[in-house]
Amino acid sequence: MPLTTTSVFPPESHVFQKFPSRRSVVHSTKGIVSCTQPLAAKCGIQVLEAGGNCADAAVAVAAGLNMTEPCSTGIGGDMFCLFYDAKTKKMSALNGSGRSGAKCTLETIRNSLGLKDGESGKIPMSSVHAVSVPGAPAGWVDVVERFGSGKVSMEQVLAPAIELGEKGFPVSEGVAFFWDRSEPQIRQASPNGSEMLKKDPSAKDGVRAPKAGEIMKNPSLAATFRALATEGKKGFYSGRIASELVKVVKDLGGHLELDDLAHHMEAGSEPVNPISLKFRGQNVSKMLKDAVLDGKDGDDVGLELWEHPPNGQGIVALMALGIIQELEAAGQIPTWGPADFNSAPYLHAVIEALRIAFADASWFVTDPNVENVPTDSMISQPYLAERAKLFDPAKASDIPHHGSPAFRSSDTVYFAASDAEGNGISFINSNYGGFGTCIVPAGCGFTLQNRAANFSLEAGHPNALAPRKRPYHTIIPAAVTNLHDGSLHSVFGVMGGFMQPQGHVQVLLGQVVGRLNPQQALDAPRVCIGSGMSQGKADRTVFVEEGMPEETVEGLKKLGHEVQVVQDMERAQFGRGQIIRWSVDPVEKIGSWSAGSDPRGDGGAYPF
């Protein structure tokens, strides 16, 4: 008889990698899917092969990731995307985030949590009160209807993921690690946790977390996908699935009602105008000028970074990049070269710019349909120049007035897809923290997100909880276009809670300052600023990833930063990114996609 799957893998450990390794940039003229799970990427490739475009493929990947990496994402969470239409050179955005329930008033939730008048507090990540209406199901349908090719049906789009759930799939190493770590909470969160565990007669209660390489089946989730595929939004937001979702929430003391799901089904996802910042700093025009196909003197050569507007936190990346641009213009920082990348002075400027940006975002970013968010003013040149004056090149500055948002390790999946027509999509889908609340509606095969934990419980705060409101949202896709003609430069993103805008800035600057290719930009060690705001205290902590030069670590300490070096599997907090870039062969005049995929994930970039 053959050996079992346990023979393939060593005993479980917290070691991130045994030996240094490398990945090459992946190329294709027809399209690429880049994500954290190979089997999910295959779902997208199958849809491209069936005649779908990158938007159709992205939804297939989202469903495949829900099946193969439920510790990060799922249909019980939210989604956002940016879509670049090559024919019109237009960037479009879709906000697929859900809202709080109509009965979720600030007073009701504070009372449910036992908070007294005047007492500060937060909604715990594991609390049933952290559950908001899932926006992902409507988002998936809306993406296919709004941006899809029209050549494939929703049934075709979801069929590959349904097959994975019904026939089973081998579990990847990273996912197995986080699944095992979450098993106790999955068991405790609701009576239906066994649906998210592998059946094993020898295990406690006949179920356990799957190990790397073992086959996992989830027929309940496959049935949920089939309902969405055949019935559309009503297959999720009404009927059996909706009833079970509301039942488990109310049984645990929550306040969601069927009317809340019906409201989201009717409202659907929200098309919004993406926001952007034009970046001409750090010699980017000089670096790119010779690479412009048929370029002319006087071309405005540079890059335009596109992000989702609030309630997403993409504005943090735009503000930080804009502050760095203003610091260079004012002579506060130099024009860096490749040798400066990830040096202490370079990272000091990046860290301080992010702190300033987060200070504003943590106060102002909320649901713009409920509160006034001064988005245009926050990314205007005069305002960014004024905020840049808070920077001190010689030392870590005082914590800005509003403070950075609380650092929380958060699991999300970011992925990108492109197609032969030159379209690109930047897509992100999330439970928020890991499996979210780990609460499972009976017979549905998915967990409910804990996104509402990001509401403030402070009366008067712009992001304060209110009925049918969207909270400050961490998940943000990104894209870059070329200033001179509006053509696509790249679709990219880095998942990971409040790490996301930090990752966007570092990965983009890695390509500009470090002259790194897409894969190298993702390979490079990163930093992540933290905050003790949730404990009501200032926090100068800077988390630095293992692999950062020792000289850099010591340099940051001398500048006054409180540095913590993060090792092994805990490096997951630095996010997992994907980049797909577009370029044209100067001789053949044929377009080509070039992609990198983060080594912190289990996946890669896969050509069509």
XYZ file of C-alpha atoms in Angstrom:
608
model
C 0.000 0.000 0.000
C 1.208 3.594 -0.658
C 2.400 5.887 2.126
C -0.054 8.318 3.741
C 0.035 12.098 3.290
C 1.779 12.543 6.647
C 4.944 11.111 5.088
C 5.240 14.138 2.774
C 5.524 16.733 5.516
C 7.780 17.031 8.579
C 6.225 17.465 12.021
C 4.355 20.755 12.349
C 6.580 23.665 13.318
C 6.593 27.442 13.417
C 9.516 27.662 11.009
C 8.605 29.893 8.068
C 11.176 28.400 5.703
C 13.971 25.889 6.141
C 16.227 27.289 3.439
C 16.395 30.445 1.316
C 14.576 30.050 -1.995
C 13.598 32.212 -4.906
C 10.745 32.710 -7.347
C 10.938 34.115 -10.871
C 8.578 36.642 -12.413
C 5.819 34.832 -14.345
C 4.887 36.058 -17.839
C 1.963 35.562 -20.223
C 0.451 37.362 -23.202
C -3.020 35.949 -22.512
C -3.537 36.698 -18.833
C -2.426 35.744 -15.327
C -4.090 34.802 -12.055
C -1.998 35.558 -8.984
C -3.236 34.420 -5.572
C -2.334 32.540 -2.392
C -3.728 29.116 -3.340
C -2.851 27.153 -6.531
C -6.192 25.347 -6.669
C -8.061 28.658 -6.409
C -5.928 30.065 -9.210
C -6.908 27.060 -11.308
C -10.567 27.999 -10.782
C -9.840 31.348 -12.385
C -7.821 29.849 -15.230
C -10.696 27.467 -16.033
C -13.061 30.433 -16.385
C -10.600 32.254 -18.663
C -10.378 29.097 -20.774
C -14.188 29.048 -21.018
C -14.162 32.529 -22.558
C -14.563 34.642 -19.435
C -12.561 37.797 -18.750
C -10.515 38.743 -15.711
C -13.594 39.873 -13.735
C -15.323 36.531 -14.255
C -12.090 34.775 -13.308
C -11.701 36.890 -10.164
C -15.047 35.744 -8.766
C -14.107 32.138 -9.511
C -10.859 32.683 -7.608
C -12.723 34.299 -4.681
C -14.932 31.220 -4.392
C -11.949 28.896 -4.768
C -10.110 30.737 -2.006
C -13.154 30.513 0.259
C -13.002 26.751 -0.210
C -9.215 26.284 0.091
C -8.320 29.109 2.503
C -11.328 29.681 4.774
C -8.983 30.864 7.515
C -8.715 34.144 5.588
C -11.775 34.698 3.454
C -15.264 33.638 2.635
C -18.732 34.302 1.357
C -19.622 35.344 4.922
C -17.339 38.386 4.570
C -16.950 41.473 2.382
C -15.196 42.357 -0.889
C -13.880 45.349 -2.836
C -12.441 45.565 -6.328
C -10.869 47.924 -8.843
C -11.432 47.095 -12.527
C -9.374 48.569 -15.377
C -11.077 48.551 -18.771
C -8.374 48.523 -21.445
C -10.706 49.829 -24.176
C -11.799 52.931 -22.297
C -8.708 53.251 -20.048
C -11.159 53.757 -17.181
C -10.645 52.611 -13.600
C -13.856 51.594 -11.828
C -14.456 50.642 -8.199
C -17.065 48.489 -6.490
C -17.711 48.558 -2.745
C -19.051 45.180 -1.655
C -19.024 45.741 2.101
C -21.998 44.949 4.310
C -23.717 47.030 6.950
C -24.675 46.728 10.572
C -28.221 45.628 11.412
C -31.116 48.059 11.765
C -31.363 47.221 15.486
C -27.615 47.650 16.105
C -27.723 51.034 17.788
C -24.761 52.230 19.840
C -26.849 51.963 23.011
C -28.047 48.432 22.210
C -24.585 47.035 21.517
C -22.974 48.781 24.488
C -25.682 47.339 26.746
C -25.260 43.879 25.196
C -21.535 44.064 25.925
C -22.146 45.219 29.505
C -20.461 48.602 29.036
C -21.515 51.311 31.480
C -22.094 54.949 30.507
C -18.736 56.644 29.984
C -16.845 53.348 29.967
C -14.636 52.809 26.931
C -14.594 49.516 25.104
C -14.478 47.688 21.799
C -16.542 44.941 20.202
C -14.468 41.764 20.708
C -13.356 40.075 17.499
C -15.020 36.806 18.605
C -18.301 38.424 19.653
C -21.555 37.804 17.813
C -21.928 41.588 17.828
C -18.945 41.766 15.477
C -21.067 40.140 12.748
C -22.242 42.507 10.021
C -24.269 41.599 6.947
C -22.017 39.738 4.474
C -21.388 41.843 1.377
C -19.375 39.296 -0.601
C -22.269 37.271 -2.125
C -23.904 40.353 -3.659
C -20.459 41.624 -4.610
C -19.608 38.484 -6.563
C -22.860 38.667 -8.520
C -22.428 42.397 -9.169
C -18.826 42.003 -10.387
C -19.857 39.425 -12.993
C -22.873 41.497 -14.087
C -21.063 44.857 -14.165
C -17.555 43.958 -15.345
C -17.831 40.401 -16.675
C -17.532 39.274 -20.279
C -21.156 38.213 -20.652
C -19.870 34.958 -22.114
C -20.041 32.815 -18.966
C -22.841 32.344 -16.461
C -22.610 32.533 -12.677
C -23.040 28.758 -12.654
C -19.947 28.387 -14.836
C -18.005 30.859 -12.690
C -18.706 28.991 -9.433
C -18.556 25.448 -10.839
C -14.801 24.890 -10.217
C -15.091 25.851 -6.531
C -18.218 23.726 -6.133
C -16.285 20.745 -7.478
C -13.491 21.347 -4.959
C -16.006 21.284 -2.112
C -17.824 18.179 -3.263
C -14.865 16.056 -4.351
C -12.342 17.390 -1.846
C -8.969 19.121 -2.133
C -5.525 18.750 -0.528
C -4.894 21.382 2.153
C -1.814 23.587 1.756
C 0.845 24.039 4.437
C 0.178 27.600 5.529
C -3.576 27.077 5.674
C -3.130 23.895 7.732
C -1.086 25.858 10.285
C -3.736 28.552 10.755
C -6.631 26.068 10.625
C -5.067 24.105 13.476
C -4.534 27.296 15.480
C -8.198 28.266 15.040
C -9.700 24.859 15.857
C -10.517 25.653 19.519
C -12.426 28.802 18.562
C -14.240 27.030 15.708
C -15.447 24.411 18.200
C -16.577 26.990 20.749
C -18.090 29.749 18.606
C -21.313 28.005 17.551
C -22.966 24.553 17.623
C -22.135 24.083 13.936
C -18.326 24.319 13.997
C -17.893 20.718 12.887
C -18.834 21.820 9.355
C -15.499 23.649 9.154
C -13.430 20.674 10.340
C -12.303 17.419 8.744
C -14.257 14.283 9.575
C -12.037 11.787 11.422
C -13.577 9.029 13.577
C -10.455 8.928 15.762
C -10.621 12.661 16.640
C -12.525 14.380 19.435
C -16.224 14.544 18.436
C -15.226 12.906 15.146
C -13.709 16.064 13.638
C -10.440 18.026 13.658
C -8.494 20.610 11.686
C -7.061 19.123 8.478
C -3.306 18.633 8.218
C -1.146 19.696 5.282
C -1.716 17.461 2.286
C -4.888 15.863 3.650
C -8.135 15.917 1.703
C -10.781 18.319 2.975
C -14.379 18.326 1.753
C -17.002 21.009 2.326
C -20.249 19.940 0.614
C -22.246 22.439 2.683
C -20.293 25.369 1.227
C -20.623 23.846 -2.228
C -24.401 23.840 -1.723
C -24.268 27.507 -0.657
C -22.340 28.363 -3.829
C -24.832 26.405 -5.915
C -27.726 28.404 -4.427
C -25.981 31.688 -5.309
C -25.128 30.405 -8.794
C -28.649 29.273 -9.663
C -30.799 31.764 -7.749
C -28.598 34.852 -7.700
C -28.545 37.118 -4.644
C -31.856 35.816 -3.322
C -30.243 32.380 -3.006
C -28.147 33.815 -0.169
C -30.060 36.784 1.248
C -33.429 34.976 1.495
C -34.583 31.418 2.015
C -32.708 28.703 3.910
C -29.244 30.313 4.051
C -30.564 33.668 5.268
C -32.769 31.976 7.868
C -29.893 29.904 9.256
C -27.601 32.952 9.325
C -30.081 35.017 11.312
C -30.967 32.079 13.564
C -27.399 31.391 14.702
C -26.742 35.102 15.274
C -29.906 35.580 17.345
C -29.359 32.325 19.257
C -25.998 33.757 20.367
C -27.527 37.089 21.437
C -26.994 39.093 18.254
C -29.376 41.538 16.628
C -29.373 40.830 12.888
C -32.771 40.258 11.255
C -33.958 38.859 7.922
C -34.872 42.423 6.949
C -31.183 43.377 7.175
C -30.283 40.721 4.619
C -33.198 41.694 2.392
C -32.075 45.320 2.586
C -28.588 44.423 1.368
C -29.976 42.225 -1.396
C -31.932 45.193 -2.726
C -29.187 47.765 -2.176
C -26.486 45.532 -3.640
C -22.880 46.601 -3.953
C -22.105 50.273 -4.412
C -20.282 51.552 -7.510
C -17.982 54.315 -6.283
C -15.418 56.629 -7.841
C -11.869 55.473 -7.079
C -9.494 58.025 -5.592
C -5.933 58.577 -6.763
C -2.673 60.430 -6.258
C -0.258 61.429 -9.017
C 3.304 60.487 -8.055
C 6.234 62.159 -9.787
C 8.735 61.895 -6.936
C 11.858 59.817 -6.420
C 13.071 60.211 -10.016
C 10.184 58.092 -11.289
C 9.986 60.126 -14.511
C 13.685 59.641 -15.209
C 13.416 55.926 -14.456
C 10.436 55.398 -16.777
C 11.089 57.928 -19.551
C 13.171 55.625 -21.743
C 10.647 52.821 -21.240
C 7.708 54.756 -22.729
C 6.781 53.190 -26.074
C 6.997 55.895 -28.777
C 7.532 58.484 -26.067
C 7.708 62.192 -26.856
C 9.424 65.137 -25.195
C 7.041 66.801 -22.834
C 5.249 63.590 -21.819
C 4.061 63.758 -18.208
C 5.896 60.637 -17.119
C 4.965 59.328 -13.703
C 2.576 57.005 -11.908
C -0.955 57.401 -10.599
C -1.863 55.228 -7.625
C -5.555 54.291 -7.430
C -7.321 53.211 -4.249
C -10.865 52.682 -2.970
C -12.407 55.699 -1.219
C -13.688 55.547 2.372
C -15.139 53.547 4.070
C -11.940 51.792 2.913
C -8.529 52.787 4.236
C -6.861 53.151 0.821
C -6.609 56.876 1.502
C -3.829 56.039 3.996
C -1.587 54.790 1.179
C -2.320 57.881 -0.932
C -1.641 60.242 1.964
C 1.597 58.509 2.953
C 2.884 58.493 -0.621
C 1.859 62.142 -1.007
C 3.628 63.112 2.234
C 6.804 61.356 1.018
C 6.529 63.326 -2.233
C 6.138 66.596 -0.299
C 9.079 65.764 1.986
C 11.306 65.272 -1.055
C 10.093 68.538 -2.620
C 10.861 70.379 0.632
C 14.352 68.865 0.871
C 13.530 66.997 4.071
C 14.434 63.657 2.497
C 16.758 62.919 -0.442
C 15.939 61.390 -3.787
C 16.784 57.823 -2.888
C 18.567 55.240 -4.991
C 18.493 51.437 -4.918
C 21.184 51.345 -2.213
C 18.869 53.319 0.122
C 15.974 50.853 -0.116
C 15.130 49.404 3.341
C 17.845 51.463 5.001
C 17.023 53.075 8.358
C 16.632 56.658 7.006
C 14.416 55.397 4.164
C 12.168 53.336 6.446
C 12.076 56.146 9.016
C 10.475 58.423 6.408
C 8.032 55.699 5.316
C 7.068 54.899 8.922
C 6.535 58.527 9.890
C 4.491 59.259 6.759
C 2.269 56.280 7.531
C 1.803 57.358 11.159
C 0.668 60.812 10.055
C -1.704 59.315 7.477
C -3.172 56.832 9.948
C -3.718 59.623 12.474
C -6.186 61.266 10.133
C -7.695 58.074 8.760
C -8.413 56.625 12.191
C -10.623 59.613 12.883
C -12.165 60.492 9.523
C -12.577 57.195 7.645
C -16.083 55.827 7.985
C -19.207 55.289 5.889
C -19.487 58.416 3.668
C -23.190 57.698 3.159
C -23.725 58.349 6.869
C -20.971 60.819 7.834
C -19.128 63.553 5.957
C -15.637 62.332 5.007
C -13.317 65.087 3.651
C -11.647 62.756 1.150
C -10.568 65.357 -1.427
C -9.072 67.657 1.205
C -7.131 64.836 2.856
C -5.239 64.042 -0.359
C -4.859 67.620 -1.606
C -1.308 68.916 -2.128
C -1.577 71.853 0.309
C -2.892 69.638 3.109
C -0.262 66.942 2.540
C 2.483 69.584 2.506
C 1.186 70.906 5.815
C 1.020 67.439 7.396
C 4.547 66.705 6.140
C 5.822 69.436 8.467
C 5.280 67.015 11.380
C 8.212 64.916 10.097
C 11.577 65.064 11.864
C 14.389 63.342 9.914
C 16.451 62.982 13.095
C 14.033 61.170 15.366
C 10.708 59.402 15.732
C 8.122 62.124 16.267
C 5.468 62.322 18.928
C 2.398 60.227 18.192
C 0.080 62.392 16.029
C -3.000 63.808 17.701
C -5.565 61.181 16.747
C -3.122 58.248 16.960
C -2.639 55.355 14.534
C -5.348 52.694 14.384
C -4.868 49.698 16.637
C -2.657 47.030 15.153
C -4.505 43.786 14.757
C -3.310 40.763 12.890
C -5.992 40.202 10.306
C -6.479 37.615 7.617
C -7.720 38.457 4.166
C -7.052 37.262 0.648
C -5.865 39.623 -2.034
C -5.561 38.450 -5.605
C -5.268 39.885 -9.082
C -6.255 38.687 -12.529
C -5.714 39.880 -16.089
C -6.842 38.764 -19.509
C -5.909 38.780 -23.197
C -7.897 41.981 -23.823
C -5.585 43.981 -21.551
C -8.122 44.293 -18.710
C -6.975 43.925 -15.114
C -8.797 43.479 -11.817
C -7.550 44.064 -8.297
C -9.776 42.092 -5.902
C -9.864 41.592 -2.161
C -12.190 39.435 -0.037
C -12.065 39.005 3.706
C -13.519 37.587 6.914
C -11.483 40.312 8.710
C -9.716 38.293 11.442
C -8.893 34.705 10.471
C -12.116 32.678 10.261
C -13.933 35.845 11.347
C -16.101 35.155 14.384
C -15.883 31.403 13.621
C -19.701 31.358 13.894
C -21.166 28.930 11.338
C -24.800 29.047 10.124
C -26.095 25.459 10.163
C -25.680 23.572 6.889
C -24.002 26.495 5.125
C -20.291 25.628 5.361
C -18.904 29.122 6.011
C -18.069 31.389 8.942
C -19.416 34.874 9.577
C -17.075 37.853 9.467
C -16.174 40.039 12.449
C -15.948 43.318 10.531
C -18.242 45.217 12.922
C -15.493 44.929 15.546
C -13.924 47.859 13.722
C -16.702 50.274 14.726
C -15.962 52.768 17.464
C -18.181 52.536 20.551
C -17.424 56.171 21.400
C -20.404 58.487 20.940
C -19.515 61.360 18.635
C -16.741 59.512 16.805
C -17.303 59.601 13.007
C -16.816 55.813 12.912
C -19.221 55.206 15.807
C -21.585 52.270 15.392
C -25.009 53.138 14.025
C -27.804 51.148 12.350
C -27.128 50.064 8.738
C -23.729 51.712 8.669
C -20.466 50.462 7.184
C -17.404 50.587 9.466
C -13.846 51.732 8.752
C -12.762 48.987 6.391
C -9.239 47.611 6.154
C -9.485 45.646 2.896
C -8.284 47.651 -0.093
C -7.294 46.702 -3.631
C -4.864 48.953 -5.515
C -3.912 49.700 -9.103
C -1.449 51.975 -10.898
C -1.731 53.697 -14.256
C 0.861 55.593 -16.279
C 0.420 59.360 -16.161
C 1.471 60.031 -19.738
C -1.382 58.103 -21.400
C -3.573 56.491 -18.748
C -2.454 52.988 -19.701
C -2.319 50.304 -17.036
C 0.927 49.910 -15.115
C -0.171 47.267 -12.612
C -2.876 45.807 -10.432
C -1.566 44.927 -6.985
C -2.323 44.641 -3.317
C -1.152 43.342 0.046
C -3.637 41.710 2.420
C -3.473 41.921 6.199
C -5.710 44.300 8.166
C -4.044 47.630 8.918
C -0.915 46.336 7.162
C -2.546 46.822 3.782
C -1.860 50.507 3.032
C 1.566 50.073 4.597
C 2.236 47.197 2.215
C 0.968 49.201 -0.771
C 3.441 52.012 -0.103
C 6.379 49.673 0.528
C 5.743 47.423 -2.473
C 5.253 50.343 -4.889
C 8.321 52.213 -3.613
C 10.296 48.970 -3.827
C 9.727 49.035 -7.574
C 10.469 52.778 -7.858
C 13.267 53.315 -5.329
C 14.704 49.806 -5.130
C 14.340 49.190 -8.892
C 12.901 45.781 -7.986
C 10.904 43.558 -10.310
C 7.404 42.506 -9.192
C 8.600 39.331 -7.488
C 11.529 41.004 -5.717
C 9.239 43.792 -4.488
C 7.100 41.159 -2.757
C 10.086 39.149 -1.497
C 11.627 42.130 0.312
C 11.220 42.223 4.122
C 8.664 44.760 5.351
C 7.816 46.859 8.386
C 4.464 47.368 10.073
C 3.602 50.095 12.546
C 1.498 49.194 15.553
C -0.621 51.090 17.997
C -1.783 50.732 21.548
C -4.791 52.899 20.856
C -7.134 50.073 21.772
C -5.632 50.215 25.249
C -5.849 54.011 25.332
C -2.100 54.597 25.199
C 0.381 55.837 22.623
C 2.537 53.254 20.902
C 5.775 53.724 18.940
C 6.139 50.036 18.148
C 7.511 49.154 14.731
C 7.303 45.494 13.784
C 10.233 44.570 11.545
C 10.256 41.393 9.508
C 12.959 38.800 9.890
C 15.504 39.306 7.108
C 15.761 43.074 7.473
C 19.475 44.089 7.694
C 20.731 44.359 11.264
C 22.129 47.787 10.438
C 18.608 48.929 9.581
C 17.144 47.523 12.798
C 19.769 49.281 14.929
C 19.356 52.487 12.946
C 15.621 52.565 13.588
C 16.220 52.037 17.299
C 18.668 54.964 17.379
C 16.008 57.140 15.767
C 13.699 56.376 18.687
C 11.497 53.649 17.239
C 10.536 50.757 19.507
C 11.488 47.864 17.267
C 10.229 44.290 17.517
C 11.662 41.759 15.057
C 9.022 39.227 13.974
C 10.091 35.718 12.948
C 8.805 32.485 11.424
C 5.060 32.010 10.873
C 4.250 35.170 12.816
C 5.537 36.965 9.723
C 2.024 36.499 8.365
C 1.229 39.885 9.924
C 3.218 41.560 7.124
C 0.600 40.443 4.637
C 0.670 38.473 1.423
C 0.700 40.438 -1.795
C 0.295 39.951 -5.530
C 1.439 42.132 -8.442
C 0.547 41.876 -12.131
C 2.235 44.421 -14.417
C 1.474 45.256 -18.050
C 4.099 46.146 -20.636
C 4.608 45.986 -24.405
C 7.492 44.408 -26.296
C 9.244 47.344 -28.042
C 9.993 45.330 -31.205
C 7.013 43.005 -31.611
C 4.544 45.538 -30.147
C 2.867 42.645 -28.306
C 1.517 43.214 -24.794
C 2.654 40.990 -21.948
C 1.667 40.465 -18.341
C 4.416 40.006 -15.718
C 3.511 38.863 -12.208
C 4.928 38.184 -8.780
C 3.344 36.356 -5.845
C 4.191 36.705 -2.185
C 6.340 33.922 -0.677
C 4.466 34.404 2.601
C 1.497 32.622 1.002
C 1.005 29.120 -0.369
C 0.268 30.173 -3.930
C 1.884 31.832 -6.894
C 1.269 33.543 -10.223
C -0.219 31.266 -12.877
C -0.261 32.073 -16.615
C -3.210 31.476 -18.915
